[in-house]
Amino acid sequence: MRTNTSPGLDEVDSYCRFVLAQFFQAIPQNHFKWDIAGAESGDVSSALNPKMQTKILKETVSSDLASVRPPPAGYPERFLKMLNERVEEAGEEASDELLETLMEHLSNPAPMTFPPRPGFKSYLLPDRSITPKFVTLIEDSTFISGLGTTGLRTWGAGLRFAGDYLAIEKPKLGRSVVELGAGTGLCGIVCAVMGCIEQGGTLVLSDADERVLARLREHVDMNDKLMKVQGVRVAVNRLDWEEFCTMDHIHEESVKSYRGTGVAVDDDDPFLLPPGFSIWNVETVICSDVTYHPELLEPLLGTIRIFLRSPSESGIKKQCLVALMRRNEDTYALLVKLVADFGMVVEEIYDVSNIGYRSRQQSEAHSQGKGAGWWIEEALPVEIWRLV
């Protein structure tokens, strides 16, 4: 393993952080990595001696975060079994603490339900301070929840967008940002936490589903301390694209008399804004994993166009960042066509094919604080567009 020059972290700390990042994201057993890709043989990642075992336990199953916001039911037990097997494979002796912790969890297993209950997932931010920082969410484990929505879990494009672009590049998005179809809110929250939004700015997380909005409010409360450090105000609001895009015809007249009053443009405005915030001072719109359904593309683009066409009170050039996963080529081609039809221009700012979880590139970036390296379940190409 390369010598780590990041402030405050030695090689042992970096390896433990590599493990705990996967633990708190609840990486499945068949995808969990114990060796950092590209590391030299005989490095600290294979030296799972009793001291290293103790450190790993302290920062995972025995940590304060695991006691307050533990990974989904059953996952800590599976992790401890994996760790014990890995220790045996490395030719090391399992410590008394590891064996006692494993037996304790096996003797008092968390109750399992079907379908599985929502559980905590904590995403380690690429911050190299001594104390690891996480964005914690409550997520469903199923693709479509029992409530009939896909917005209660984080999807692949959102993970790439938040972990490999927003958290790393830290693009300057201005003082007012709206996330459309926010789902779990990971992307918006990362924007607020990592300094993408100006100090004292505002973030609005929006969705159309009331159950998703309720979960979003929980996520804002759970991560409030991190966001307050950046001085960002956060609001959760309902926004239905099919309703909202009908505002397009009233836009020009409405803007003449509306300047950040914090009230609706008129009685038909379905987007209730927080005080002091207006449609017209939105500087950046963000969205991820919202282009998968052909029937929603026109309402989505119509909504984006309203935000982009509204006169800027700050003089900044407005933009929309869209993260998408190419699941269906016909839908992708339709999206490209409709973007042009709606009079918008695309600038592609990120394109990644399936490089696989923990490739050398991801691992090196993560260990140097240059990438979150979050695992994504769907190994499909991800693109991020800037629409203007």
mmCIF file with all atom_site columns, N, CA and C in Angstrom, residues 345-376:
data_model
loop_
_atom_site.group_PDB
_atom_site.id
_atom_site.type_symbol
_atom_site.label_atom_id
_atom_site.label_alt_id
_atom_site.label_comp_id
_atom_site.label_asym_id
_atom_site.label_entity_id
_atom_site.label_seq_id
_atom_site.pdbx_PDB_ins_code
_atom_site.Cartn_x
_atom_site.Cartn_y
_atom_site.Cartn_z
_atom_site.occupancy
_atom_site.B_iso_or_equiv
_atom_site.pdbx_formal_charge
_atom_site.auth_seq_id
_atom_site.auth_comp_id
_atom_site.auth_asym_id
_atom_site.auth_atom_id
_atom_site.pdbx_PDB_model_num
ATOM 1  N N  . VAL A 1 345 ? -29.656 23.051 -24.169 1.00 0.00 ? 345 VAL A N  1
ATOM 2  C CA . VAL A 1 345 ? -28.368 22.578 -24.682 1.00 0.00 ? 345 VAL A CA 1
ATOM 3  C C  . VAL A 1 345 ? -27.725 21.707 -23.611 1.00 0.00 ? 345 VAL A C  1
ATOM 4  N N  . VAL A 1 346 ? -27.132 20.580 -24.037 1.00 0.00 ? 346 VAL A N  1
ATOM 5  C CA . VAL A 1 346 ? -26.499 19.639 -23.120 1.00 0.00 ? 346 VAL A CA 1
ATOM 6  C C  . VAL A 1 346 ? -24.985 19.784 -23.162 1.00 0.00 ? 346 VAL A C  1
ATOM 7  N N  . GLU A 1 347 ? -24.416 19.864 -21.978 1.00 0.00 ? 347 GLU A N  1
ATOM 8  C CA . GLU A 1 347 ? -22.962 19.758 -21.841 1.00 0.00 ? 347 GLU A CA 1
ATOM 9  C C  . GLU A 1 347 ? -22.696 18.560 -20.943 1.00 0.00 ? 347 GLU A C  1
ATOM 10 N N  . GLU A 1 348 ? -22.061 17.538 -21.494 1.00 0.00 ? 348 GLU A N  1
ATOM 11 C CA . GLU A 1 348 ? -21.772 16.352 -20.689 1.00 0.00 ? 348 GLU A CA 1
ATOM 12 C C  . GLU A 1 348 ? -20.534 16.613 -19.851 1.00 0.00 ? 348 GLU A C  1
ATOM 13 N N  . ILE A 1 349 ? -20.681 16.456 -18.538 1.00 0.00 ? 349 ILE A N  1
ATOM 14 C CA . ILE A 1 349 ? -19.557 16.765 -17.651 1.00 0.00 ? 349 ILE A CA 1
ATOM 15 C C  . ILE A 1 349 ? -19.000 15.531 -16.951 1.00 0.00 ? 349 ILE A C  1
ATOM 16 N N  . TYR A 1 350 ? -19.646 14.386 -17.144 1.00 0.00 ? 350 TYR A N  1
ATOM 17 C CA . TYR A 1 350 ? -19.183 13.174 -16.469 1.00 0.00 ? 350 TYR A CA 1
ATOM 18 C C  . TYR A 1 350 ? -19.723 11.976 -17.223 1.00 0.00 ? 350 TYR A C  1
ATOM 19 N N  . ASP A 1 351 ? -18.879 11.015 -17.505 1.00 0.00 ? 351 ASP A N  1
ATOM 20 C CA . ASP A 1 351 ? -19.317 9.813  -18.204 1.00 0.00 ? 351 ASP A CA 1
ATOM 21 C C  . ASP A 1 351 ? -18.469 8.664  -17.699 1.00 0.00 ? 351 ASP A C  1
ATOM 22 N N  . VAL A 1 352 ? -19.110 7.666  -17.131 1.00 0.00 ? 352 VAL A N  1
ATOM 23 C CA . VAL A 1 352 ? -18.353 6.528  -16.624 1.00 0.00 ? 352 VAL A CA 1
ATOM 24 C C  . VAL A 1 352 ? -19.053 5.245  -17.035 1.00 0.00 ? 352 VAL A C  1
ATOM 25 N N  . SER A 1 353 ? -18.295 4.346  -17.614 1.00 0.00 ? 353 SER A N  1
ATOM 26 C CA . SER A 1 353 ? -18.813 3.018  -17.909 1.00 0.00 ? 353 SER A CA 1
ATOM 27 C C  . SER A 1 353 ? -18.647 2.167  -16.660 1.00 0.00 ? 353 SER A C  1
ATOM 28 N N  . ASN A 1 354 ? -18.962 0.912  -16.753 1.00 0.00 ? 354 ASN A N  1
ATOM 29 C CA . ASN A 1 354 ? -18.868 0.032  -15.595 1.00 0.00 ? 354 ASN A CA 1
ATOM 30 C C  . ASN A 1 354 ? -17.394 -0.266 -15.294 1.00 0.00 ? 354 ASN A C  1
ATOM 31 N N  . ILE A 1 355 ? -16.818 0.501  -14.375 1.00 0.00 ? 355 ILE A N  1
ATOM 32 C CA . ILE A 1 355 ? -15.427 0.245  -13.999 1.00 0.00 ? 355 ILE A CA 1
ATOM 33 C C  . ILE A 1 355 ? -15.356 -0.697 -12.803 1.00 0.00 ? 355 ILE A C  1
ATOM 34 N N  . GLY A 1 356 ? -16.507 -1.050 -12.259 1.00 0.00 ? 356 GLY A N  1
ATOM 35 C CA . GLY A 1 356 ? -16.517 -2.035 -11.181 1.00 0.00 ? 356 GLY A CA 1
ATOM 36 C C  . GLY A 1 356 ? -16.222 -1.413 -9.830  1.00 0.00 ? 356 GLY A C  1
ATOM 37 N N  . TYR A 1 357 ? -16.830 -1.929 -8.811  1.00 0.00 ? 357 TYR A N  1
ATOM 38 C CA . TYR A 1 357 ? -16.615 -1.413 -7.464  1.00 0.00 ? 357 TYR A CA 1
ATOM 39 C C  . TYR A 1 357 ? -15.184 -1.665 -7.019  1.00 0.00 ? 357 TYR A C  1
ATOM 40 N N  . ARG A 1 358 ? -14.585 -0.654 -6.468  1.00 0.00 ? 358 ARG A N  1
ATOM 41 C CA . ARG A 1 358 ? -13.213 -0.735 -5.968  1.00 0.00 ? 358 ARG A CA 1
ATOM 42 C C  . ARG A 1 358 ? -12.201 -1.080 -7.046  1.00 0.00 ? 358 ARG A C  1
ATOM 43 N N  . SER A 1 359 ? -12.334 -0.462 -8.190  1.00 0.00 ? 359 SER A N  1
ATOM 44 C CA . SER A 1 359 ? -11.268 -0.583 -9.171  1.00 0.00 ? 359 SER A CA 1
ATOM 45 C C  . SER A 1 359 ? -10.047 0.157  -8.620  1.00 0.00 ? 359 SER A C  1
ATOM 46 N N  . ARG A 1 360 ? -8.920  -0.002 -9.279  1.00 0.00 ? 360 ARG A N  1
ATOM 47 C CA . ARG A 1 360 ? -7.722  0.719  -8.823  1.00 0.00 ? 360 ARG A CA 1
ATOM 48 C C  . ARG A 1 360 ? -7.999  2.223  -8.777  1.00 0.00 ? 360 ARG A C  1
ATOM 49 N N  . GLN A 1 361 ? -8.670  2.725  -9.798  1.00 0.00 ? 361 GLN A N  1
ATOM 50 C CA . GLN A 1 361 ? -8.945  4.161  -9.859  1.00 0.00 ? 361 GLN A CA 1
ATOM 51 C C  . GLN A 1 361 ? -9.780  4.616  -8.662  1.00 0.00 ? 361 GLN A C  1
ATOM 52 N N  . GLN A 1 362 ? -10.852 3.872  -8.362  1.00 0.00 ? 362 GLN A N  1
ATOM 53 C CA . GLN A 1 362 ? -11.708 4.249  -7.242  1.00 0.00 ? 362 GLN A CA 1
ATOM 54 C C  . GLN A 1 362 ? -10.964 4.125  -5.922  1.00 0.00 ? 362 GLN A C  1
ATOM 55 N N  . SER A 1 363 ? -10.230 3.052  -5.746  1.00 0.00 ? 363 SER A N  1
ATOM 56 C CA . SER A 1 363 ? -9.554  2.817  -4.473  1.00 0.00 ? 363 SER A CA 1
ATOM 57 C C  . SER A 1 363 ? -8.502  3.878  -4.190  1.00 0.00 ? 363 SER A C  1
ATOM 58 N N  . GLU A 1 364 ? -7.705  4.210  -5.202  1.00 0.00 ? 364 GLU A N  1
ATOM 59 C CA . GLU A 1 364 ? -6.680  5.224  -4.997  1.00 0.00 ? 364 GLU A CA 1
ATOM 60 C C  . GLU A 1 364 ? -7.310  6.579  -4.704  1.00 0.00 ? 364 GLU A C  1
ATOM 61 N N  . ALA A 1 365 ? -8.376  6.897  -5.431  1.00 0.00 ? 365 ALA A N  1
ATOM 62 C CA . ALA A 1 365 ? -9.053  8.165  -5.192  1.00 0.00 ? 365 ALA A CA 1
ATOM 63 C C  . ALA A 1 365 ? -9.618  8.201  -3.780  1.00 0.00 ? 365 ALA A C  1
ATOM 64 N N  . HIS A 1 366 ? -10.210 7.084  -3.335  1.00 0.00 ? 366 HIS A N  1
ATOM 65 C CA . HIS A 1 366 ? -10.818 7.046  -2.013  1.00 0.00 ? 366 HIS A CA 1
ATOM 66 C C  . HIS A 1 366 ? -9.771  7.179  -0.922  1.00 0.00 ? 366 HIS A C  1
ATOM 67 N N  . SER A 1 367 ? -8.668  6.461  -1.052  1.00 0.00 ? 367 SER A N  1
ATOM 68 C CA . SER A 1 367 ? -7.650  6.483  -0.003  1.00 0.00 ? 367 SER A CA 1
ATOM 69 C C  . SER A 1 367 ? -6.945  7.827  0.075   1.00 0.00 ? 367 SER A C  1
ATOM 70 N N  . GLN A 1 368 ? -6.997  8.610  -0.977  1.00 0.00 ? 368 GLN A N  1
ATOM 71 C CA . GLN A 1 368 ? -6.385  9.932  -0.976  1.00 0.00 ? 368 GLN A CA 1
ATOM 72 C C  . GLN A 1 368 ? -7.409  11.033 -0.701  1.00 0.00 ? 368 GLN A C  1
ATOM 73 N N  . GLY A 1 369 ? -8.632  10.637 -0.378  1.00 0.00 ? 369 GLY A N  1
ATOM 74 C CA . GLY A 1 369 ? -9.658  11.631 -0.121  1.00 0.00 ? 369 GLY A CA 1
ATOM 75 C C  . GLY A 1 369 ? -10.185 12.267 -1.387  1.00 0.00 ? 369 GLY A C  1
ATOM 76 N N  . LYS A 1 370 ? -10.032 11.598 -2.535  1.00 0.00 ? 370 LYS A N  1
ATOM 77 C CA . LYS A 1 370 ? -10.456 12.172 -3.807  1.00 0.00 ? 370 LYS A CA 1
ATOM 78 C C  . LYS A 1 370 ? -11.692 11.492 -4.382  1.00 0.00 ? 370 LYS A C  1
ATOM 79 N N  . GLY A 1 371 ? -12.252 10.523 -3.667  1.00 0.00 ? 371 GLY A N  1
ATOM 80 C CA . GLY A 1 371 ? -13.440 9.847  -4.164  1.00 0.00 ? 371 GLY A CA 1
ATOM 81 C C  . GLY A 1 371 ? -14.156 9.132  -3.054  1.00 0.00 ? 371 GLY A C  1
ATOM 82 N N  . ALA A 1 372 ? -15.495 9.121  -3.099  1.00 0.00 ? 372 ALA A N  1
ATOM 83 C CA . ALA A 1 372 ? -16.240 8.425  -2.067  1.00 0.00 ? 372 ALA A CA 1
ATOM 84 C C  . ALA A 1 372 ? -16.166 6.920  -2.267  1.00 0.00 ? 372 ALA A C  1
ATOM 85 N N  . GLY A 1 373 ? -16.121 6.471  -3.534  1.00 0.00 ? 373 GLY A N  1
ATOM 86 C CA . GLY A 1 373 ? -16.004 5.050  -3.791  1.00 0.00 ? 373 GLY A CA 1
ATOM 87 C C  . GLY A 1 373 ? -17.211 4.250  -3.349  1.00 0.00 ? 373 GLY A C  1
ATOM 88 N N  . TRP A 1 374 ? -18.385 4.884  -3.300  1.00 0.00 ? 374 TRP A N  1
ATOM 89 C CA . TRP A 1 374 ? -19.581 4.170  -2.865  1.00 0.00 ? 374 TRP A CA 1
ATOM 90 C C  . TRP A 1 374 ? -19.958 3.091  -3.870  1.00 0.00 ? 374 TRP A C  1
ATOM 91 N N  . TRP A 1 375 ? -20.378 1.945  -3.352  1.00 0.00 ? 375 TRP A N  1
ATOM 92 C CA . TRP A 1 375 ? -20.749 0.823  -4.199  1.00 0.00 ? 375 TRP A CA 1
ATOM 93 C C  . TRP A 1 375 ? -22.125 1.061  -4.803  1.00 0.00 ? 375 TRP A C  1
ATOM 94 N N  . ILE A 1 376 ? -22.270 0.708  -6.081  1.00 0.00 ? 376 ILE A N  1
ATOM 95 C CA . ILE A 1 376 ? -23.589 0.788  -6.706  1.00 0.00 ? 376 ILE A CA 1
ATOM 96 C C  . ILE A 1 376 ? -23.977 -0.594 -7.210  1.00 0.00 ? 376 ILE A C  1
#
